[in-house]
Structure formats: structure tokens, C-alpha cells
mmCIF file of C-alpha atoms (C1' of nucleotides) in Angstrom:
data_model
loop_
_atom_site.group_PDB
_atom_site.id
_atom_site.type_symbol
_atom_site.label_atom_id
_atom_site.label_comp_id
_atom_site.label_asym_id
_atom_site.label_seq_id
_atom_site.Cartn_x
_atom_site.Cartn_y
_atom_site.Cartn_z
ATOM 1 C CA UNK G 22 0.000 0.000 0.000
ATOM 2 C CA UNK G 23 1.294 3.394 -0.973
ATOM 3 C CA UNK G 24 0.257 6.774 0.358
ATOM 4 C CA UNK G 25 0.653 10.214 -1.119
ATOM 5 C CA UNK G 26 -0.981 13.523 -1.820
ATOM 6 C CA UNK G 27 -1.892 15.855 -4.624
ATOM 7 C CA UNK G 28 -1.110 19.367 -3.461
ATOM 8 C CA UNK G 29 -3.981 21.769 -3.981
ATOM 9 C CA UNK G 30 -1.355 24.190 -5.287
ATOM 10 C CA UNK G 31 -1.203 21.879 -8.300
ATOM 11 C CA UNK G 32 -4.993 21.943 -8.806
ATOM 12 C CA UNK G 33 -6.129 24.912 -10.944
ATOM 13 C CA UNK G 34 -9.143 26.595 -9.343
ATOM 14 C CA UNK G 35 -10.970 25.580 -6.216
ATOM 15 C CA UNK G 36 -11.823 22.043 -5.135
ATOM 16 C CA UNK G 37 -14.699 20.878 -2.951
ATOM 17 C CA UNK G 38 -14.244 17.122 -2.901
ATOM 18 C CA UNK G 39 -17.346 16.439 -0.856
ATOM 19 C CA UNK G 40 -19.607 18.451 -3.147
ATOM 20 C CA UNK G 41 -18.016 16.829 -6.179
ATOM 21 C CA UNK G 42 -18.500 13.278 -4.931
ATOM 22 C CA UNK G 43 -21.890 13.771 -3.252
ATOM 23 C CA UNK G 44 -23.791 15.863 -5.783
ATOM 24 C CA UNK G 45 -25.439 13.025 -7.666
ATOM 25 C CA UNK G 46 -22.995 12.964 -10.574
ATOM 26 C CA UNK G 47 -21.301 9.717 -9.567
ATOM 27 C CA UNK G 48 -22.545 7.023 -7.216
ATOM 28 C CA UNK G 49 -19.366 5.011 -6.998
ATOM 29 C CA UNK G 50 -17.606 6.697 -4.069
ATOM 30 C CA UNK G 51 -18.520 5.703 -0.534
ATOM 31 C CA UNK G 52 -17.633 7.765 2.511
ATOM 32 C CA UNK G 53 -15.726 5.728 5.070
ATOM 33 C CA UNK G 54 -18.169 6.720 7.818
ATOM 34 C CA UNK G 55 -20.925 5.071 5.789
ATOM 35 C CA UNK G 56 -22.926 8.286 5.722
ATOM 36 C CA UNK G 57 -22.582 9.201 2.054
ATOM 37 C CA UNK G 58 -25.439 11.582 1.151
ATOM 38 C CA UNK G 59 -27.101 10.946 4.511
ATOM 39 C CA UNK G 60 -25.753 13.379 7.079
ATOM 40 C CA UNK G 61 -26.746 16.621 5.481
ATOM 41 C CA UNK G 62 -23.716 18.646 4.574
ATOM 42 C CA UNK G 63 -21.054 18.647 7.296
ATOM 43 C CA UNK G 64 -19.288 21.310 5.307
ATOM 44 C CA UNK G 65 -15.617 20.976 4.760
ATOM 45 C CA UNK G 66 -15.759 17.343 5.768
ATOM 46 C CA UNK G 67 -12.486 15.495 5.469
ATOM 47 C CA UNK G 68 -13.736 11.934 5.601
ATOM 48 C CA UNK G 69 -12.076 9.314 3.449
ATOM 49 C CA UNK G 70 -13.903 8.135 0.351
ATOM 50 C CA UNK G 71 -13.304 4.704 -1.168
ATOM 51 C CA UNK G 72 -13.663 3.941 -4.840
ATOM 52 C CA UNK G 73 -12.081 2.293 -7.850
ATOM 53 C CA UNK G 74 -9.835 4.201 -10.242
ATOM 54 C CA UNK G 75 -8.456 2.501 -13.338
ATOM 55 C CA UNK G 76 -9.333 -0.881 -11.884
ATOM 56 C CA UNK G 77 -7.562 -0.419 -8.554
ATOM 57 C CA UNK G 78 -9.012 0.490 -5.152
ATOM 58 C CA UNK G 79 -8.301 4.000 -3.899
ATOM 59 C CA UNK G 80 -9.094 5.974 -0.761
ATOM 60 C CA UNK G 81 -9.000 9.769 -0.937
ATOM 61 C CA UNK G 82 -9.752 12.687 1.332
ATOM 62 C CA UNK G 83 -9.380 16.433 1.139
ATOM 63 C CA UNK G 84 -7.376 18.322 3.717
ATOM 64 C CA UNK G 85 -6.557 22.011 3.906
ATOM 65 C CA UNK G 86 -3.689 21.742 1.494
ATOM 66 C CA UNK G 87 -4.049 18.532 -0.475
ATOM 67 C CA UNK G 88 -5.940 15.506 -1.674
ATOM 68 C CA UNK G 89 -4.450 12.629 0.313
ATOM 69 C CA UNK G 90 -4.604 9.159 -1.174
ATOM 70 C CA UNK G 91 -4.010 5.550 -0.180
ATOM 71 C CA UNK G 92 -3.768 2.968 -2.953
ATOM 72 C CA UNK G 93 -1.650 0.072 -4.213
ATOM 73 C CA UNK G 94 -0.081 2.434 -6.725
ATOM 74 C CA UNK G 95 -0.089 6.162 -7.444
ATOM 75 C CA UNK G 96 -3.616 7.029 -8.709
ATOM 76 C CA UNK G 97 -2.862 10.691 -9.446
ATOM 77 C CA UNK G 98 -3.271 10.544 -13.219
ATOM 78 C CA UNK G 99 -6.598 8.744 -12.946
ATOM 79 C CA UNK G 100 -7.868 11.121 -10.266
ATOM 80 C CA UNK G 101 -6.964 14.173 -12.324
ATOM 81 C CA UNK G 102 -9.013 12.745 -15.220
ATOM 82 C CA UNK G 103 -11.968 11.542 -13.183
ATOM 83 C CA UNK G 104 -12.333 14.575 -10.921
ATOM 84 C CA UNK G 105 -11.505 17.075 -13.664
ATOM 85 C CA UNK G 106 -8.602 18.642 -11.776
ATOM 86 C CA UNK G 107 -7.554 20.274 -15.057
ATOM 87 C CA UNK G 108 -7.377 24.013 -15.809
ATOM 88 C CA UNK G 109 -10.254 23.808 -18.299
ATOM 89 C CA UNK G 110 -12.676 22.903 -15.495
ATOM 90 C CA UNK G 111 -11.429 25.913 -13.512
ATOM 91 C CA UNK G 112 -12.157 28.098 -16.518
ATOM 92 C CA UNK G 113 -15.640 26.644 -16.866
ATOM 93 C CA UNK G 114 -16.446 27.308 -13.199
ATOM 94 C CA UNK G 115 -15.111 30.836 -13.623
ATOM 95 C CA UNK G 116 -17.573 31.392 -16.473
ATOM 96 C CA UNK G 117 -20.778 30.803 -14.509
ATOM 97 C CA UNK G 118 -23.415 33.414 -15.429
ATOM 98 C CA UNK G 119 -23.761 36.379 -13.097
ATOM 99 C CA UNK G 120 -27.352 35.636 -12.083
ATOM 100 C CA UNK G 121 -29.259 34.108 -9.199
ATOM 101 C CA UNK G 122 -29.527 31.437 -8.088
ATOM 102 C CA UNK G 123 -26.444 30.494 -10.096
ATOM 103 C CA UNK G 124 -24.092 32.802 -8.198
ATOM 104 C CA UNK G 125 -25.550 31.717 -4.869
ATOM 105 C CA UNK G 126 -24.712 28.167 -5.876
ATOM 106 C CA UNK G 127 -21.180 29.186 -6.792
ATOM 107 C CA UNK G 128 -20.685 31.012 -3.491
ATOM 108 C CA UNK G 129 -21.943 28.002 -1.546
ATOM 109 C CA UNK G 130 -20.086 25.277 -3.455
ATOM 110 C CA UNK G 131 -17.229 26.805 -5.420
ATOM 111 C CA UNK G 132 -14.896 23.909 -6.023
ATOM 112 C CA UNK G 133 -17.680 21.575 -7.112
ATOM 113 C CA UNK G 134 -16.337 20.072 -10.317
ATOM 114 C CA UNK G 135 -18.211 18.166 -13.018
ATOM 115 C CA UNK G 136 -16.781 14.660 -13.054
ATOM 116 C CA UNK G 137 -15.712 12.526 -16.012
ATOM 117 C CA UNK G 138 -16.678 9.027 -14.954
ATOM 118 C CA UNK G 139 -16.313 5.860 -17.051
ATOM 119 C CA UNK G 140 -19.116 5.316 -19.537
ATOM 120 C CA UNK G 141 -20.746 2.032 -18.536
ATOM 121 C CA UNK G 142 -21.094 2.673 -14.793
ATOM 122 C CA UNK G 143 -22.546 6.098 -15.551
ATOM 123 C CA UNK G 144 -24.951 4.696 -18.120
ATOM 124 C CA UNK G 145 -26.326 2.053 -15.768
ATOM 125 C CA UNK G 146 -26.362 4.388 -12.749
ATOM 126 C CA UNK G 147 -28.624 6.823 -14.543
ATOM 127 C CA UNK G 148 -30.829 4.097 -15.986
ATOM 128 C CA UNK G 149 -31.390 3.260 -12.320
ATOM 129 C CA UNK G 150 -32.025 6.888 -11.442
ATOM 130 C CA UNK G 151 -35.539 7.047 -12.900
ATOM 131 C CA UNK G 152 -38.001 7.947 -10.132
ATOM 132 C CA UNK G 153 -35.431 7.324 -7.403
ATOM 133 C CA UNK G 154 -33.873 9.448 -4.703
ATOM 134 C CA UNK G 155 -30.173 10.254 -4.990
ATOM 135 C CA UNK G 156 -29.378 8.358 -1.780
ATOM 136 C CA UNK G 157 -31.066 5.230 -3.048
ATOM 137 C CA UNK G 158 -29.329 5.327 -6.425
ATOM 138 C CA UNK G 159 -26.068 5.205 -4.497
ATOM 139 C CA UNK G 160 -27.325 2.252 -2.439
ATOM 140 C CA UNK G 161 -28.375 0.318 -5.538
ATOM 141 C CA UNK G 162 -25.118 1.001 -7.376
ATOM 142 C CA UNK G 163 -23.249 -0.326 -4.346
ATOM 143 C CA UNK G 164 -25.570 -3.355 -4.160
ATOM 144 C CA UNK G 165 -24.995 -4.139 -7.832
ATOM 145 C CA UNK G 166 -21.252 -3.782 -7.341
ATOM 146 C CA UNK G 167 -21.186 -6.094 -4.326
ATOM 147 C CA UNK G 168 -23.158 -8.741 -6.176
ATOM 148 C CA UNK G 169 -21.707 -8.549 -9.697
ATOM 149 C CA UNK G 170 -18.482 -6.556 -9.394
ATOM 150 C CA UNK G 171 -14.897 -7.533 -8.651
ATOM 151 C CA UNK G 172 -13.819 -7.401 -5.012
ATOM 152 C CA UNK G 173 -10.605 -5.567 -4.114
ATOM 153 C CA UNK G 174 -8.883 -5.218 -0.755
ATOM 154 C CA UNK G 175 -7.920 -1.798 0.522
ATOM 155 C CA UNK G 176 -6.353 -1.667 3.984
ATOM 156 C CA UNK G 177 -8.431 -4.660 5.046
ATOM 157 C CA UNK G 178 -11.673 -3.219 3.672
ATOM 158 C CA UNK G 179 -13.341 -4.755 0.631
ATOM 159 C CA UNK G 180 -14.078 -2.340 -2.212
ATOM 160 C CA UNK G 181 -16.139 -3.572 -5.149
ATOM 161 C CA UNK G 182 -15.709 -2.380 -8.706
ATOM 162 C CA UNK G 183 -18.742 -1.654 -10.850
ATOM 163 C CA UNK G 184 -19.890 -4.775 -12.743
ATOM 164 C CA UNK G 185 -18.628 -5.404 -16.255
ATOM 165 C CA UNK G 186 -21.279 -5.240 -19.002
ATOM 166 C CA UNK G 187 -21.162 -9.010 -19.523
ATOM 167 C CA UNK G 188 -21.805 -9.650 -15.825
ATOM 168 C CA UNK G 189 -25.006 -7.604 -15.823
ATOM 169 C CA UNK G 190 -26.062 -8.967 -19.211
ATOM 170 C CA UNK G 191 -25.777 -12.473 -17.779
ATOM 171 C CA UNK G 192 -27.956 -11.705 -14.776
ATOM 172 C CA UNK G 193 -31.600 -12.669 -14.940
ATOM 173 C CA UNK G 194 -34.335 -10.099 -14.588
ATOM 174 C CA UNK G 195 -35.456 -11.879 -11.418
ATOM 175 C CA UNK G 196 -31.947 -11.616 -9.942
ATOM 176 C CA UNK G 197 -31.872 -7.893 -10.655
ATOM 177 C CA UNK G 198 -35.306 -7.401 -9.141
ATOM 178 C CA UNK G 199 -34.037 -9.166 -6.022
ATOM 179 C CA UNK G 200 -31.319 -6.505 -5.758
ATOM 180 C CA UNK G 201 -34.123 -3.934 -5.653
ATOM 181 C CA UNK G 202 -34.099 -2.467 -9.151
ATOM 182 C CA UNK G 203 -37.862 -2.787 -9.565
ATOM 183 C CA UNK G 204 -39.167 -2.147 -13.061
ATOM 184 C CA UNK G 205 -35.717 -0.963 -14.147
ATOM 185 C CA UNK G 206 -34.355 -4.511 -13.980
ATOM 186 C CA UNK G 207 -35.031 -5.398 -17.643
ATOM 187 C CA UNK G 208 -33.702 -1.999 -18.766
ATOM 188 C CA UNK G 209 -30.384 -2.638 -17.018
ATOM 189 C CA UNK G 210 -30.132 -6.154 -18.393
ATOM 190 C CA UNK G 211 -30.899 -5.169 -21.971
ATOM 191 C CA UNK G 212 -28.675 -2.092 -21.999
ATOM 192 C CA UNK G 213 -25.809 -4.105 -20.485
ATOM 193 C CA UNK G 214 -26.320 -6.705 -23.226
ATOM 194 C CA UNK G 215 -26.120 -4.022 -25.914
ATOM 195 C CA UNK G 216 -22.802 -2.760 -24.541
ATOM 196 C CA UNK G 217 -21.434 -6.263 -23.906
ATOM 197 C CA UNK G 218 -22.175 -7.374 -27.467
ATOM 198 C CA UNK G 219 -20.829 -4.186 -28.976
ATOM 199 C CA UNK G 220 -24.229 -3.608 -30.582
ATOM 200 C CA UNK G 221 -24.208 -0.071 -29.158
ATOM 201 C CA UNK G 222 -21.408 1.535 -27.150
ATOM 202 C CA UNK G 223 -19.835 4.861 -26.239
ATOM 203 C CA UNK G 224 -17.957 4.945 -29.514
ATOM 204 C CA UNK G 225 -21.288 5.335 -31.315
ATOM 205 C CA UNK G 226 -21.760 8.652 -29.505
ATOM 206 C CA UNK G 227 -18.308 10.207 -29.360
ATOM 207 C CA UNK G 228 -17.641 12.713 -32.065
ATOM 208 C CA UNK G 229 -21.305 13.499 -32.653
ATOM 209 C CA UNK G 230 -22.682 16.984 -32.133
ATOM 210 C CA UNK G 231 -24.393 17.344 -28.780
ATOM 211 C CA UNK G 232 -28.007 16.985 -29.903
ATOM 212 C CA UNK G 233 -27.182 14.096 -32.232
ATOM 213 C CA UNK G 234 -25.320 12.350 -29.418
ATOM 214 C CA UNK G 235 -28.281 12.807 -27.079
ATOM 215 C CA UNK G 236 -30.611 11.313 -29.667
ATOM 216 C CA UNK G 237 -28.246 8.400 -30.289
ATOM 217 C CA UNK G 238 -27.922 7.704 -26.558
ATOM 218 C CA UNK G 239 -31.676 7.191 -26.272
ATOM 219 C CA UNK G 240 -31.136 4.019 -28.290
ATOM 220 C CA UNK G 241 -30.186 2.290 -25.045
ATOM 221 C CA UNK G 242 -33.111 0.744 -23.200
ATOM 222 C CA UNK G 243 -34.181 2.828 -20.220
ATOM 223 C CA UNK G 244 -32.442 5.911 -21.593
ATOM 224 C CA UNK G 245 -34.635 8.854 -22.547
ATOM 225 C CA UNK G 246 -33.576 12.440 -23.148
ATOM 226 C CA UNK G 247 -32.917 13.243 -19.486
ATOM 227 C CA UNK G 248 -30.791 10.190 -18.732
ATOM 228 C CA UNK G 249 -28.990 10.681 -22.040
ATOM 229 C CA UNK G 250 -28.067 14.206 -20.934
ATOM 230 C CA UNK G 251 -26.659 12.880 -17.653
ATOM 231 C CA UNK G 252 -24.464 10.354 -19.433
ATOM 232 C CA UNK G 253 -23.159 12.911 -21.932
ATOM 233 C CA UNK G 254 -22.444 15.407 -19.136
ATOM 234 C CA UNK G 255 -20.952 13.230 -16.393
ATOM 235 C CA UNK G 256 -19.092 10.732 -18.550
ATOM 236 C CA UNK G 257 -18.497 11.923 -22.100
ATOM 237 C CA UNK G 258 -17.414 15.483 -21.253
ATOM 238 C CA UNK G 259 -20.079 17.277 -23.247
ATOM 239 C CA UNK G 260 -20.421 20.852 -21.950
ATOM 240 C CA UNK G 261 -23.968 21.489 -23.235
ATOM 241 C CA UNK G 262 -26.284 19.015 -21.473
ATOM 242 C CA UNK G 263 -28.755 20.413 -18.946
ATOM 243 C CA UNK G 264 -30.553 17.326 -17.621
ATOM 244 C CA UNK G 265 -34.151 18.439 -17.122
ATOM 245 C CA UNK G 266 -35.170 16.639 -13.950
ATOM 246 C CA UNK G 267 -37.739 17.626 -11.350
ATOM 247 C CA UNK G 268 -35.324 20.018 -9.618
ATOM 248 C CA UNK G 269 -34.190 21.868 -12.728
ATOM 249 C CA UNK G 270 -37.703 22.001 -14.134
ATOM 250 C CA UNK G 271 -38.782 23.614 -10.875
ATOM 251 C CA UNK G 272 -35.867 26.053 -11.069
ATOM 252 C CA UNK G 273 -36.888 27.029 -14.592
ATOM 253 C CA UNK G 274 -40.440 27.700 -13.437
ATOM 254 C CA UNK G 275 -39.376 29.853 -10.508
ATOM 255 C CA UNK G 276 -36.190 31.532 -11.775
ATOM 256 C CA UNK G 277 -36.219 31.321 -15.595
ATOM 257 C CA UNK G 278 -39.933 31.178 -16.535
ATOM 258 C CA UNK G 279 -39.221 32.630 -19.974
ATOM 259 C CA UNK G 280 -37.282 29.465 -20.828
ATOM 260 C CA UNK G 281 -40.238 27.112 -20.225
ATOM 261 C CA UNK G 282 -41.338 25.242 -23.345
ATOM 262 C CA UNK G 283 -43.652 22.346 -24.175
ATOM 263 C CA UNK G 284 -41.023 19.803 -25.163
ATOM 264 C CA UNK G 285 -37.762 18.629 -23.647
ATOM 265 C CA UNK G 286 -35.727 19.562 -26.719
ATOM 266 C CA UNK G 287 -37.066 23.110 -26.865
ATOM 267 C CA UNK G 288 -36.789 23.729 -23.120
ATOM 268 C CA UNK G 289 -33.231 22.413 -23.317
ATOM 269 C CA UNK G 290 -32.329 24.925 -26.009
ATOM 270 C CA UNK G 291 -33.971 27.804 -24.164
ATOM 271 C CA UNK G 292 -32.294 27.134 -20.819
ATOM 272 C CA UNK G 293 -28.919 26.466 -22.427
ATOM 273 C CA UNK G 294 -29.113 29.930 -23.936
ATOM 274 C CA UNK G 295 -29.339 31.308 -20.371
ATOM 275 C CA UNK G 296 -26.821 29.060 -18.611
ATOM 276 C CA UNK G 297 -23.668 30.542 -20.092
ATOM 277 C CA UNK G 298 -20.928 28.996 -22.243
ATOM 278 C CA UNK G 299 -20.879 25.740 -20.235
ATOM 279 C CA UNK G 300 -24.537 24.985 -19.448
ATOM 280 C CA UNK G 301 -23.813 21.571 -17.925
ATOM 281 C CA UNK G 302 -21.554 23.081 -15.270
ATOM 282 C CA UNK G 303 -24.219 25.652 -14.435
ATOM 283 C CA UNK G 304 -26.830 22.917 -14.157
ATOM 284 C CA UNK G 305 -24.667 20.874 -11.820
ATOM 285 C CA UNK G 306 -24.180 23.822 -9.477
ATOM 286 C CA UNK G 307 -27.868 24.738 -9.479
ATOM 287 C CA UNK G 308 -28.972 21.144 -8.904
ATOM 288 C CA UNK G 309 -26.673 20.678 -5.921
ATOM 289 C CA UNK G 310 -27.545 24.078 -4.474
ATOM 290 C CA UNK G 311 -31.305 23.612 -4.716
ATOM 291 C CA UNK G 312 -31.098 20.250 -2.985
ATOM 292 C CA UNK G 313 -29.258 21.797 -0.012
ATOM 293 C CA UNK G 314 -30.374 25.406 0.202
ATOM 294 C CA UNK G 315 -32.510 24.819 3.295
ATOM 295 C CA UNK G 316 -29.635 23.173 5.158
ATOM 296 C CA UNK G 317 -27.384 26.089 4.222
ATOM 297 C CA UNK G 318 -29.787 28.635 5.667
ATOM 298 C CA UNK G 319 -29.880 26.905 9.052
ATOM 299 C CA UNK G 320 -26.113 27.013 9.456
ATOM 300 C "C1'" DC Y 7 -52.442 6.226 5.178
ATOM 301 C "C1'" DT Y 8 -50.776 8.994 0.888
ATOM 302 C "C1'" DC Y 9 -47.258 11.082 -1.731
ATOM 303 C "C1'" DC Y 10 -43.081 11.264 -4.274
ATOM 304 C "C1'" DA Y 11 -38.411 10.394 -6.063
ATOM 305 C "C1'" DG Y 12 -32.226 13.202 -10.988
ATOM 306 C "C1'" DG Y 13 -38.205 9.204 -16.036
ATOM 307 C "C1'" DG Y 14 -39.047 5.948 -19.651
ATOM 308 C "C1'" DA Y 15 -41.586 2.462 -22.415
ATOM 309 C "C1'" DG Y 16 -45.674 1.273 -24.691
ATOM 310 C "C1'" DC Y 17 -49.643 2.668 -26.845
ATOM 311 C "C1'" DC Y 18 -52.805 5.901 -28.329
ATOM 312 C "C1'" DT Y 19 -54.231 9.822 -31.344
ATOM 313 C "C1'" DA P 23 -44.599 14.436 -32.648
ATOM 314 C "C1'" DG P 24 -47.365 14.959 -28.436
ATOM 315 C "C1'" DG P 25 -50.266 13.110 -24.686
ATOM 316 C "C1'" DC P 26 -51.673 9.534 -21.386
ATOM 317 C "C1'" DT P 27 -50.895 5.293 -18.174
ATOM 318 C "C1'" DC P 28 -48.273 2.162 -15.889
ATOM 319 C "C1'" DC P 29 -44.235 0.827 -13.845
ATOM 320 C "C1'" DA P 30 -41.221 -1.156 -8.126
ATOM 321 C "C1'" DT P 31 -39.541 0.343 -4.007
ATOM 322 C "C1'" DG P 32 -38.556 2.820 0.204
ATOM 323 C "C1'" DG P 33 -38.720 6.972 2.986
ATOM 324 C "C1'" DA P 34 -41.237 11.021 4.793
#
DNA sequence: CTCCAGGGAGCCT
DNA sequence: AGGCTCCATGGA
């Protein structure tokens, strides 16, 4: 086991590791205290998070001056990619529109970065997300990983990787329902089979213009426009997607009523025109802020 | 008890 | 294309 640190002096822009890992972009990091998503926002928390980076188990935490890590080998390169510790992300955060509640979100969570997670785990995670609370998506992703993923040891603790496509494709619908997926079980199985067989994969999306990529992504079972936006934003590094979920739809009604339209595609265009040069980053800040604004006010 | 959650598929017009 | 209805499950 090696230990090390990434100095925050080497990270362009601010970093809020907790906000980044607990804002519903990725469901594959688990806080060592077991309270991921569940204890409100103990701001500035420095708990360890366990996850898998490039196939190896990693524990990370943020301190005043660094991201500390424990892993079998140096995970720095993978972390920089996954957590977007690059200067471009700093630029994007610096370009948030000067309007409310966007600036309130920036003030509260500056350092929240939009992640770049691997494609398949993100795809399945957001297929699961339909009509489910953020906390429960995390629980189900962990349950799937424990049952179908590879087990790794990290300091005596078992960390499970997300299942390979073939592993989920081989599961029966009944097995997946037993895990708790409900009506999403066949969606997960069929989409995993498409990826496992190569019938439809990330390479079919990369290189396409944003709207064409979103349309193509809906070819997966259980993936509509909203889930497609999440996958393009949190995995494939598209800057445009503004996933129109219940929270953002509510924000449009109360803060950007002029952007409301009858269809997803038209509302998407209208809100993107108001969310600055990197609409997906704006959306991620607003989503996280709206979900925690009450807790912030009671501090 | 009812209501709702980071929606989507299937079917209807 | 746009509008229903149904879909599991757990927490408030």
C-alpha cells in the first residue's frame, strides 16, 4: 500500500471534494463513515472516500492543502481525469453566469467540479435513477457492485468495482429485481447486453454533435432524453447538457420562466441559452444548491 | 395512510 | 410528434 498527496497548489481553481462526490454525478464513491449523502452537509468534511480508479481500489480525502490518497499504486493521473482537476474545469467554473440562483450556488459550493466518470457505470447508474432518490441510487449502485463486481482489498476493507457489461447482461431479470431495481431490472439487463455485445457503445456517440449524441444515446433501453443528458455530461465530457429533472424544471419555473417550453428539446435549447458557455456546469451547481439550500440557511 | 423520487416504455391519437 | 398510463420500491 502506498500513500501520497496531490497538493492543492497543483490543482487549478478551487476544489470541494465532498460536493463533487456527493452531488449526484457519480454514485461510486462511498464515505468511510458510511454516511454518504445521509448526514446533510457537514461542510468541509475530510472523511475518506473509497472507490475504484483505473481498476484499482483507492481511498481519498481532502485536507486544507491537499488531496491525500491511499492505494496500491499512485492514482494521481486517474484522479486528475476523473475529478476534472484540469485548468479547463477551472475556466468553466469561472464562467458561470452572473445571475441568481447560479451565483448563490457558486458562493456556496465553489470547487464543485463536473466529473468525467467511465461510460458504462454512468450509463447504468442513470438508468437506475428514474423515479429514485439520490441516496437510493447510491445504495443500488453499491448493491450491484457487491453482487456482480470484482472485489478488491484496501487496507483490510473490501471495495467492489462496478460490474462489467457481460456480468449484468448475464444476470436474470429476477436476480436484478431481487437486488431492488424494480421495473428498471429489464432496462439494465438489456442495456448491459447491448454494450457487452458491442451492438451499441460509447464509440457510437463520441464525435457526434451534442443533440445528435443525445438522440443516439436514447437508443439504449431505459435511456430517454434526461438520462442521455446525464451520461453525456458526467461521462463523455459534453459541456452542453442540462438534464431536465424535477429540480431543474422547478428552477426554470421559478427563476427562468421565460425558458419554459412544451417539449424537452425546446426547453433544453432555451435554458442552455441562459446558462452561459458551459450549461452543464451551471446545471450541476444549481442542482446541488437547490437540494441543499434549506440546510445552508440553518447554518 | 398517501405522496413522491435526478423518467421511460408502450400505446394511443 | 405529443399526450396519457403504468411501472417497483422505500422513505417522509
